[in-house]
PDB file of C-alpha atoms in Angstrom:
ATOM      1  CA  UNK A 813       9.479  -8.973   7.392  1.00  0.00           C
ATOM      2  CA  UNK A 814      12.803 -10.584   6.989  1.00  0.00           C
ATOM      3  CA  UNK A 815      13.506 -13.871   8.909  1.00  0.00           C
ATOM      4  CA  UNK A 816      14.368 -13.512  12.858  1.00  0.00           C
ATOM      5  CA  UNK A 817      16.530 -15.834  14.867  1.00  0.00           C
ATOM      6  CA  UNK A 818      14.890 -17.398  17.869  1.00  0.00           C
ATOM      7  CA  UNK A 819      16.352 -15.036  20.382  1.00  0.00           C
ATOM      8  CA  UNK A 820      14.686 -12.079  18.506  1.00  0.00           C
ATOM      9  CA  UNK A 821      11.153 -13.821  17.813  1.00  0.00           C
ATOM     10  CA  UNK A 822      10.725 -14.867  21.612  1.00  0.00           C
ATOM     11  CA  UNK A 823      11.477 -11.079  22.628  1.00  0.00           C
ATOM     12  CA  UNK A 824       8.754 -10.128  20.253  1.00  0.00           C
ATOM     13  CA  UNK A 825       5.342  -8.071  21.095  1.00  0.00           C
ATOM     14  CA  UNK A 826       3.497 -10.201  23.515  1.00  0.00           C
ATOM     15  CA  UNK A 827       0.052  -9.976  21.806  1.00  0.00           C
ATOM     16  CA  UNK A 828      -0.535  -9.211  18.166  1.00  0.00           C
ATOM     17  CA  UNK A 829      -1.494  -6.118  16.625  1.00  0.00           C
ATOM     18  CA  UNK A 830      -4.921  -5.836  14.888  1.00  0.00           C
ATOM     19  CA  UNK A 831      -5.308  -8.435  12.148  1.00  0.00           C
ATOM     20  CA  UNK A 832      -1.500  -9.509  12.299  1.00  0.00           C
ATOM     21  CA  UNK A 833      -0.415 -12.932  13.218  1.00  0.00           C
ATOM     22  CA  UNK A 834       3.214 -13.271  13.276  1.00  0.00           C
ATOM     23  CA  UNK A 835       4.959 -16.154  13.321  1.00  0.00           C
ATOM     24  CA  UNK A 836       6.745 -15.981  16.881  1.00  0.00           C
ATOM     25  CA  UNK A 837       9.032 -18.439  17.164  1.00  0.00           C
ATOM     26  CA  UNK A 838      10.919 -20.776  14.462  1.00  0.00           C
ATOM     27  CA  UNK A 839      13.726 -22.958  15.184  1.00  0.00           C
ATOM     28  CA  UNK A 840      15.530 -23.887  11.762  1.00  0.00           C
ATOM     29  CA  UNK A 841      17.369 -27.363  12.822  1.00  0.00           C
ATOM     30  CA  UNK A 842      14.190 -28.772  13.373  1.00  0.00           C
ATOM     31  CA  UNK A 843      12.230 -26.749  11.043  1.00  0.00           C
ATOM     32  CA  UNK A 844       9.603 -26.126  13.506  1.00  0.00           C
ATOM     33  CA  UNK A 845       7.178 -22.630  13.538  1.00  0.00           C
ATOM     34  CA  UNK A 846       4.875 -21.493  16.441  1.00  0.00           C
ATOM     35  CA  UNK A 847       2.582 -18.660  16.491  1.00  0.00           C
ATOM     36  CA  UNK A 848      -1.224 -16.993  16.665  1.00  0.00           C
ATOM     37  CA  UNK A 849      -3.058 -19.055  14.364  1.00  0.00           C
ATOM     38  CA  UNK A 850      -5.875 -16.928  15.290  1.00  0.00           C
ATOM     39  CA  UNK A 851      -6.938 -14.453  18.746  1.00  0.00           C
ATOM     40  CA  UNK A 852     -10.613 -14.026  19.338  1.00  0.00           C
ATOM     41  CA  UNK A 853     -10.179 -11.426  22.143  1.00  0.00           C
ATOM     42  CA  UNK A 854      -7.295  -8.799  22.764  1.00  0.00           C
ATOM     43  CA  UNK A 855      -5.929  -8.952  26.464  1.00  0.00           C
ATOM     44  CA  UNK A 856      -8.044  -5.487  27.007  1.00  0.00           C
ATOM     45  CA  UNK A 857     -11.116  -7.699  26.304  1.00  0.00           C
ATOM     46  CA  UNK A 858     -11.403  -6.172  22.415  1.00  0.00           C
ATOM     47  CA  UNK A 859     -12.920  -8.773  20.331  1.00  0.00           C
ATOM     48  CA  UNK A 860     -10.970  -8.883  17.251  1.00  0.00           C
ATOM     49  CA  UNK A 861     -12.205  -7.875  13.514  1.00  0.00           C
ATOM     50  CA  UNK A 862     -10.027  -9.469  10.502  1.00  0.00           C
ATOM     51  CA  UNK A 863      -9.143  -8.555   7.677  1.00  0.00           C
ATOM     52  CA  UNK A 864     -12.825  -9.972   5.466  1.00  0.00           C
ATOM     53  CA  UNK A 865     -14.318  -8.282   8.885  1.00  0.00           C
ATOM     54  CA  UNK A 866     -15.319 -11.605  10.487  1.00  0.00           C
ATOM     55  CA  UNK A 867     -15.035 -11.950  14.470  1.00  0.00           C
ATOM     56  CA  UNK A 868     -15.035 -15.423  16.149  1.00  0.00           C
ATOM     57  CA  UNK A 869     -15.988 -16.532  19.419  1.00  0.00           C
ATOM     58  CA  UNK A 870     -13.632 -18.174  21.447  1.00  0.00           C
ATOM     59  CA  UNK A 871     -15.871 -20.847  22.198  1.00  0.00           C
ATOM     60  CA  UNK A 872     -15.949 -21.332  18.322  1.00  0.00           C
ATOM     61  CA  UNK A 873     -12.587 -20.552  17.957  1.00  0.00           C
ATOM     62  CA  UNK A 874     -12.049 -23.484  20.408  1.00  0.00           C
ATOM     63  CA  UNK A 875     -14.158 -25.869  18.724  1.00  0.00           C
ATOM     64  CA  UNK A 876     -12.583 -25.672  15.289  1.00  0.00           C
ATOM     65  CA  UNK A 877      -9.462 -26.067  16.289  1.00  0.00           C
ATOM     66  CA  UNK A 878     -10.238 -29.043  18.080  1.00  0.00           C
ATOM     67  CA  UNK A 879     -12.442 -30.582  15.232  1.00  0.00           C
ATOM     68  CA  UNK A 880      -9.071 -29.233  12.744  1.00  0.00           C
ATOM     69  CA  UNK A 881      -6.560 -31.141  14.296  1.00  0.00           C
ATOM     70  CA  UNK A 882      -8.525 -34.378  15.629  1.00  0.00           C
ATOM     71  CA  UNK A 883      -9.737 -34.439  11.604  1.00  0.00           C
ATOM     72  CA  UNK A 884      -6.773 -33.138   9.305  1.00  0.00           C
ATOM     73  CA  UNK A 885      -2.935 -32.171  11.866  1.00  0.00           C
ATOM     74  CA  UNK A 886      -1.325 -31.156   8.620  1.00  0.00           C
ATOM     75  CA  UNK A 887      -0.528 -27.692   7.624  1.00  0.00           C
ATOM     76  CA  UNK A 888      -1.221 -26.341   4.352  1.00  0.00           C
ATOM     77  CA  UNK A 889       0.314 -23.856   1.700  1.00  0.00           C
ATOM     78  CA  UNK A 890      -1.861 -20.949   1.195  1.00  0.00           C
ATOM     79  CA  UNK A 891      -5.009 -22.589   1.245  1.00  0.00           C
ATOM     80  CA  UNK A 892      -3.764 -24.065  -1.853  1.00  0.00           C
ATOM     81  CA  UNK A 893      -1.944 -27.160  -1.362  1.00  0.00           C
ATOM     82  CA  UNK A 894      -1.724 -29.404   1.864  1.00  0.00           C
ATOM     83  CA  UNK A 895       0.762 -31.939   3.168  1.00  0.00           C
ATOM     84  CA  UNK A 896       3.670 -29.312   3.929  1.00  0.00           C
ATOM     85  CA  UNK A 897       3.527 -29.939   7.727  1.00  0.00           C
ATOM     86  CA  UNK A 898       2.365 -31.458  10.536  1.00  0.00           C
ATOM     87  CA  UNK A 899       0.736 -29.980  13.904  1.00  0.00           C
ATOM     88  CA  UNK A 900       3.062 -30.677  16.797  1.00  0.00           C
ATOM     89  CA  UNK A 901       0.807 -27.945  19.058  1.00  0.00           C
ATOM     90  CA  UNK A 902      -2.325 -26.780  19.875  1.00  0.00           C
ATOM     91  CA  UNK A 903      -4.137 -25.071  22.321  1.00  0.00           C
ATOM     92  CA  UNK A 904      -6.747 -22.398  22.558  1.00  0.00           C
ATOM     93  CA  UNK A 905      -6.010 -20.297  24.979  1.00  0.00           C
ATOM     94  CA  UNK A 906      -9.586 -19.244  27.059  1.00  0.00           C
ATOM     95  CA  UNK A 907     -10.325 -17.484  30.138  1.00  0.00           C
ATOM     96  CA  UNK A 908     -10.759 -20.597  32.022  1.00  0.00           C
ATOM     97  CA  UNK A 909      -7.727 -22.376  30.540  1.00  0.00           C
ATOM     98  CA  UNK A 910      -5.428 -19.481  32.082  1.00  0.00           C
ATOM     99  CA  UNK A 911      -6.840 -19.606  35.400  1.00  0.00           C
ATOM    100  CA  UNK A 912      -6.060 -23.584  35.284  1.00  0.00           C
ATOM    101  CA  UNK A 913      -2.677 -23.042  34.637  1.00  0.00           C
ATOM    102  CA  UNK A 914      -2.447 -19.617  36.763  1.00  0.00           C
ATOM    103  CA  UNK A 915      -1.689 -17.778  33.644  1.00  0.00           C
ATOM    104  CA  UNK A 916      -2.757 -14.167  34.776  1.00  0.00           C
ATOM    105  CA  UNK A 917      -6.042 -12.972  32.779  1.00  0.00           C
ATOM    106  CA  UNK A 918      -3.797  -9.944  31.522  1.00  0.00           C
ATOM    107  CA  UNK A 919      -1.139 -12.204  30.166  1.00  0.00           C
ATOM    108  CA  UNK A 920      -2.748 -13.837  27.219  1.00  0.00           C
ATOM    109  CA  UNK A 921      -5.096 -12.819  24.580  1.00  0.00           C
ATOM    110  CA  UNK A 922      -8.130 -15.617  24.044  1.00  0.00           C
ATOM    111  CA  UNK A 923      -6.644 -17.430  20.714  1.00  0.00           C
ATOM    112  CA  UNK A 924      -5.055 -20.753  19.288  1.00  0.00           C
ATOM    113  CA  UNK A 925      -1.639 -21.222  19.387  1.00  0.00           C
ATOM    114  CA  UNK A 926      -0.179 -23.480  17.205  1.00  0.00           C
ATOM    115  CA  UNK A 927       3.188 -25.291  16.158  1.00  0.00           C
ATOM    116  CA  UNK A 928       4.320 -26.686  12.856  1.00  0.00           C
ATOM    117  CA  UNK A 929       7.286 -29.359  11.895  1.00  0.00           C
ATOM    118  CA  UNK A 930       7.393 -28.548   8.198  1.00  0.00           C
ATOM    119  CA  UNK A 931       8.480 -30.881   5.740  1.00  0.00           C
ATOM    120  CA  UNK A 932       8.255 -29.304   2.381  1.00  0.00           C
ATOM    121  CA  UNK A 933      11.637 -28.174   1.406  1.00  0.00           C
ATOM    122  CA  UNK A 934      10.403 -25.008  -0.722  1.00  0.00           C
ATOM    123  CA  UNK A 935       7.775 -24.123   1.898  1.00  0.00           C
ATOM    124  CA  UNK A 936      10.613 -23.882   5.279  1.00  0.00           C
ATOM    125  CA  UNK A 937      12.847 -21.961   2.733  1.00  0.00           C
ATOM    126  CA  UNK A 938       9.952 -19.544   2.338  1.00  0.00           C
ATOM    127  CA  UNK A 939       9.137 -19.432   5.621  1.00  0.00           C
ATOM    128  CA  UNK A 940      13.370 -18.492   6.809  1.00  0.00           C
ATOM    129  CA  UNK A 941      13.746 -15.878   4.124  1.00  0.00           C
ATOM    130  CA  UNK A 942      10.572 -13.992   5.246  1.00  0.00           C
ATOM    131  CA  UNK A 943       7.929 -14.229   2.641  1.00  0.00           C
ATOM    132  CA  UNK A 944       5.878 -16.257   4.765  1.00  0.00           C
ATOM    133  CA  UNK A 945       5.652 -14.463   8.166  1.00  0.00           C
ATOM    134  CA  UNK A 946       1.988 -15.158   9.546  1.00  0.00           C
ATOM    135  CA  UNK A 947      -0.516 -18.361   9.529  1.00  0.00           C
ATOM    136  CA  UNK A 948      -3.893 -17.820   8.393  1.00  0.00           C
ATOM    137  CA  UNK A 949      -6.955 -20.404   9.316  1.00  0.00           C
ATOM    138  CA  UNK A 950      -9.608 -21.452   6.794  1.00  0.00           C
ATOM    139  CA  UNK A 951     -12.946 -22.881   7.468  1.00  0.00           C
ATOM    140  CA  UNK A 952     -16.616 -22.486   6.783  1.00  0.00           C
ATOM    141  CA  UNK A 953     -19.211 -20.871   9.422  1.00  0.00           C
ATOM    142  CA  UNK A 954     -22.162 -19.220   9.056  1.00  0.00           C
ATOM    143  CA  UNK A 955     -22.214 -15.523   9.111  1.00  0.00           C
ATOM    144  CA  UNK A 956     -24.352 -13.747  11.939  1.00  0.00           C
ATOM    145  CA  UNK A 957     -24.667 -10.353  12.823  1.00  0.00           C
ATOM    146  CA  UNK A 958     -22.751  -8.631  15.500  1.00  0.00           C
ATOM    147  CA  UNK A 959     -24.032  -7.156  18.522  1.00  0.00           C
ATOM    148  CA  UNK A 960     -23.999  -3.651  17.336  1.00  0.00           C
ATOM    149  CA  UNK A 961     -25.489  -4.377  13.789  1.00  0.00           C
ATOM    150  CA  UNK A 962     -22.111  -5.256  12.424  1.00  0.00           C
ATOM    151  CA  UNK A 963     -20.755  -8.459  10.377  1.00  0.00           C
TER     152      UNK A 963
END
C-alpha cells in the first residue's frame, strides 16, 4: 500500500476488513499515526478471527490495553525492537463506551484505537513510503476454546 495523505486516509473504509488493520490516519509534520490496533467485534456483531486464528474478547481486549499503556506507552518495531514511539491515544471502543458518548452502536466496531508520535527516524520513513501500513499487538493469553469447538 503506498503512503496516503491525510485527506485520503480519513476518507478511508470505516471499519476494517477481516484481519486488516490499516493505519488510518498519519500526519507527517508531527510524525504522528492512528489506527485499529486491534477490533474484537465487526459492527454486524461478527467476532473477529486473525490471522494465527485467535479471537479476543472485548472485555480482554480492554484490559490489555489498559494494563499495555499504564505499564510500557512506547511503540515497538516488529515485535523486535522497542523505543520507536510513544502512545499519545488510546481507547477501546465497547458497547457501553459508544452509548456514553452517543456514538451509534452501528458506527463503530468493538476495538482499540490507538495513536503514535514516532521518533525513530528509519521507522516514520518506513511508515510514509508504505512498507509499514498496519499495527499489530503482542501479548501472552491463554488459549481457550471457542464456542463452536473452534480456537
Amino acid at each position: 500500500m503506498a503512503a496516503k495523505t491525510y485527506n485520503q486516509l480519513t476518507k478511508a473504509r470505516a471499519q476494517p476488513q477481516k484481519n486488516t488493520l490499516t493505519v488510518m490516519k498519519s500526519d507527517d509534520d508531527k510524525r504522528l499515526v492512528f489506527g485499529w490496533a486491534n477490533v474484537a467485534v465487526r459492527v454486524d456483531g461478527e467476532q473477529i478471527v486473525d490471522w494465527q486464528q485467535d479471537a479476543i474478547d472485548t472485555e480482554e481486549l480492554e484490559n490489555a490495553a489498559y494494563e499495555y499503556v499504564a505499564e510500557f506507552g512506547t511503540a515497538g518495531e516488529m515485535h523486535r525492537r522497542g523505543g520507536i514511539g510513544q502512545v499519545i491515544e488510546s481507547i477501546v471502543f465497547t458497547k457501553e463506551k459508544a452509548n456514553a458518548l452517543g456514538i451509534p452502536q452501528d458506527a463503530l466496531p468493538q476495538g482499540w484505537w490507538i495513536g503514535f508520535k514516532i521518533t525513530d527516524d528509519e521507522v516514520w520513513e518506513k511508515i510514509k513510503n508504505g512498507e509499514y501500513t498496519m499495527f499489530s499487538i503482542e501479548g501472552r493469553a491463554i488459549r481457550e476454546p471457542m464456542e463452536g469447538g473452534e480456537k
